[in-house]
Structures are given as C-alpha cells and as structure tokens.
Amino acid sequence: MEESQQEPQEGGKSSYVQWSPQENNTLINLLLDCITAGLRDSNGLFSKFTVERRILPTLNQMHGSTKTFQHYSNRMKILKTKYLAAAELLRFSSGFGWDATTKRFTAPDEVWTEYIK
C-alpha cells in the first residue's frame, strides 16, 4: 500500500506528498483530541471545517508541512484500509494475536503458512 499522497500540479500531473510516521502519529492524536471534545458530526465523521480549522493548522505548525484537506482525506482512506486489515486478522483469523511489546502480529508458523496461501 502506498505511504504517500498525490497532489495535483499543472497539466494534471501529480507529485507525491509523503506523510512521516511523526505526522501520522500527530494526526491520530489530534483526531482523538477532537473526538474527546465532541467535534464529530452525527455521522461520526469530522466536517471539513473542523479539519481545516482545528486539525491541519496544528499538524502543519508542528511539522512545518503544508497538508491540505485533500491530503487529509487521502491519508484517512489509507489509515482506514490499514485498520480494517489489522482488525480482520485479529477478528476472523484464528491463531493470530498481537504482541504489545513488539507491536506486531503473532502466530505459529503453520498459521502464517495457511494465511499466505
């Protein structure tokens, strides 16, 4: 899965805007802060206004970046895909576990072999 986002340029070409691990962590922490503050809409999502006024300015200031709402939207799609893949492994694939110390999935070799098939 790609770790970068596309940003339109002249002539319809795109360039990649990388998200560092620190930017990812900051984004997640800012989202959690907004959830705690009750800033989600009734559908459970954040409005463009909230993202542009509360999340992105802090993220950009902390990391010296220039992330836009489009960058945020693309990053959220990637994070959601990663989350769903991890949740599926833990929920539906017997034999998989999570090691909190190493922050990795664990499973006996035969479980990995079967999963890879």
Short mmCIF file of C-alpha atoms in Angstrom, two decimals:
data_model
loop_
_atom_site.label_atom_id
_atom_site.label_comp_id
_atom_site.label_asym_id
_atom_site.label_seq_id
_atom_site.Cartn_x
_atom_site.Cartn_y
_atom_site.Cartn_z
CA MET A 1 0.00 0.00 0.00
CA GLU A 2 1.29 3.47 -0.79
CA GLU A 3 2.54 5.61 2.05
CA SER A 4 2.20 8.88 0.16
CA GLN A 5 -0.47 11.16 -1.17
CA GLN A 6 -0.90 12.74 -4.58
CA GLU A 7 -1.14 16.47 -5.06
CA PRO A 8 -2.37 17.91 -8.39
CA GLN A 9 0.05 20.10 -10.33
CA GLU A 10 -0.08 21.97 -13.61
CA GLY A 11 -1.17 19.90 -16.57
CA GLY A 12 -2.94 17.31 -14.41
CA LYS A 13 0.27 15.58 -13.30
CA SER A 14 0.68 14.50 -9.71
CA SER A 15 3.51 14.51 -7.25
CA TYR A 16 3.74 12.59 -4.02
CA VAL A 17 3.50 14.24 -0.64
CA GLN A 18 4.97 11.97 1.99
CA TRP A 19 3.46 11.52 5.45
CA SER A 20 6.13 10.86 8.03
CA PRO A 21 5.45 8.48 10.93
CA GLN A 22 5.51 11.52 13.21
CA GLU A 23 2.86 13.27 11.09
CA ASN A 24 0.72 10.11 11.20
CA ASN A 25 1.01 9.95 14.99
CA THR A 26 0.21 13.64 15.35
CA LEU A 27 -2.82 13.28 13.06
CA ILE A 28 -4.16 10.34 15.08
CA ASN A 29 -3.61 12.18 18.37
CA LEU A 30 -5.34 15.31 17.04
CA LEU A 31 -8.27 13.19 15.85
CA LEU A 32 -8.53 11.60 19.30
CA ASP A 33 -8.47 15.06 20.92
CA CYS A 34 -11.31 16.19 18.64
CA ILE A 35 -13.31 13.06 19.46
CA THR A 36 -12.87 13.74 23.18
CA ALA A 37 -14.00 17.35 22.62
CA GLY A 38 -17.14 16.07 20.84
CA LEU A 39 -16.32 17.64 17.48
CA ARG A 40 -17.57 14.81 15.27
CA ASP A 41 -20.73 15.18 13.20
CA SER A 42 -23.78 13.00 13.88
CA ASN A 43 -22.46 10.52 11.28
CA GLY A 44 -19.24 10.08 13.29
CA LEU A 45 -17.02 11.95 10.82
CA PHE A 46 -15.24 15.27 11.07
CA SER A 47 -16.51 18.19 8.99
CA LYS A 48 -14.19 19.88 6.53
CA PHE A 49 -14.44 22.98 8.73
CA THR A 50 -13.20 21.08 11.80
CA VAL A 51 -10.33 19.50 9.86
CA GLU A 52 -9.27 22.79 8.27
CA ARG A 53 -9.60 24.89 11.44
CA ARG A 54 -8.66 22.53 14.27
CA ILE A 55 -6.53 19.67 12.93
CA LEU A 56 -4.49 20.77 9.91
CA PRO A 57 -3.17 24.07 11.31
CA THR A 58 -1.77 22.29 14.37
CA LEU A 59 -0.34 19.43 12.30
CA ASN A 60 1.26 21.82 9.80
CA GLN A 61 2.69 24.05 12.51
CA MET A 62 4.15 21.15 14.49
CA HIS A 63 5.83 19.57 11.47
CA GLY A 64 6.46 22.52 9.18
CA SER A 65 4.30 20.93 6.49
CA THR A 66 1.54 22.22 4.22
CA LYS A 67 -1.03 19.43 4.31
CA THR A 68 -4.43 20.28 2.83
CA PHE A 69 -7.88 18.80 3.28
CA GLN A 70 -7.28 16.62 0.20
CA HIS A 71 -4.08 15.25 1.79
CA TYR A 72 -6.07 14.57 4.98
CA SER A 73 -8.84 12.79 3.05
CA ASN A 74 -6.38 10.56 1.22
CA ARG A 75 -4.47 9.76 4.42
CA MET A 76 -7.71 8.82 6.18
CA LYS A 77 -8.55 6.36 3.37
CA ILE A 78 -5.14 4.71 3.77
CA LEU A 79 -5.37 4.59 7.57
CA LYS A 80 -8.88 3.11 7.37
CA THR A 81 -7.68 0.39 4.98
CA LYS A 82 -4.78 -0.48 7.28
CA TYR A 83 -7.07 -0.55 10.30
CA LEU A 84 -9.60 -2.81 8.62
CA ALA A 85 -6.87 -5.24 7.51
CA ALA A 86 -5.45 -5.43 11.03
CA ALA A 87 -8.90 -5.79 12.59
CA GLU A 88 -9.72 -8.63 10.20
CA LEU A 89 -6.60 -10.54 11.19
CA LEU A 90 -7.47 -10.24 14.87
CA ARG A 91 -11.19 -10.91 14.49
CA PHE A 92 -11.57 -13.60 11.86
CA SER A 93 -8.26 -15.42 11.55
CA SER A 94 -7.86 -17.84 14.40
CA GLY A 95 -4.33 -18.22 15.62
CA PHE A 96 -3.35 -14.57 15.17
CA GLY A 97 -2.55 -12.43 18.17
CA TRP A 98 -0.92 -9.12 18.98
CA ASP A 99 2.33 -8.57 20.85
CA ALA A 100 2.07 -5.16 22.55
CA THR A 101 5.80 -5.03 23.25
CA THR A 102 6.98 -5.51 19.66
CA LYS A 103 3.75 -4.06 18.21
CA ARG A 104 3.48 -6.91 15.72
CA PHE A 105 1.08 -9.69 14.88
CA THR A 106 2.00 -13.08 16.25
CA ALA A 107 1.03 -16.54 15.08
CA PRO A 108 2.55 -20.00 14.85
CA ASP A 109 4.36 -20.79 11.57
CA GLU A 110 1.55 -23.05 10.36
CA VAL A 111 -0.99 -20.22 10.77
CA TRP A 112 1.21 -17.87 8.70
CA THR A 113 1.67 -20.57 6.05
CA GLU A 114 -2.08 -21.10 5.76
CA TYR A 115 -2.78 -17.36 5.70
CA ILE A 116 -0.25 -16.76 2.90
CA LYS A 117 -1.86 -19.46 0.74
#
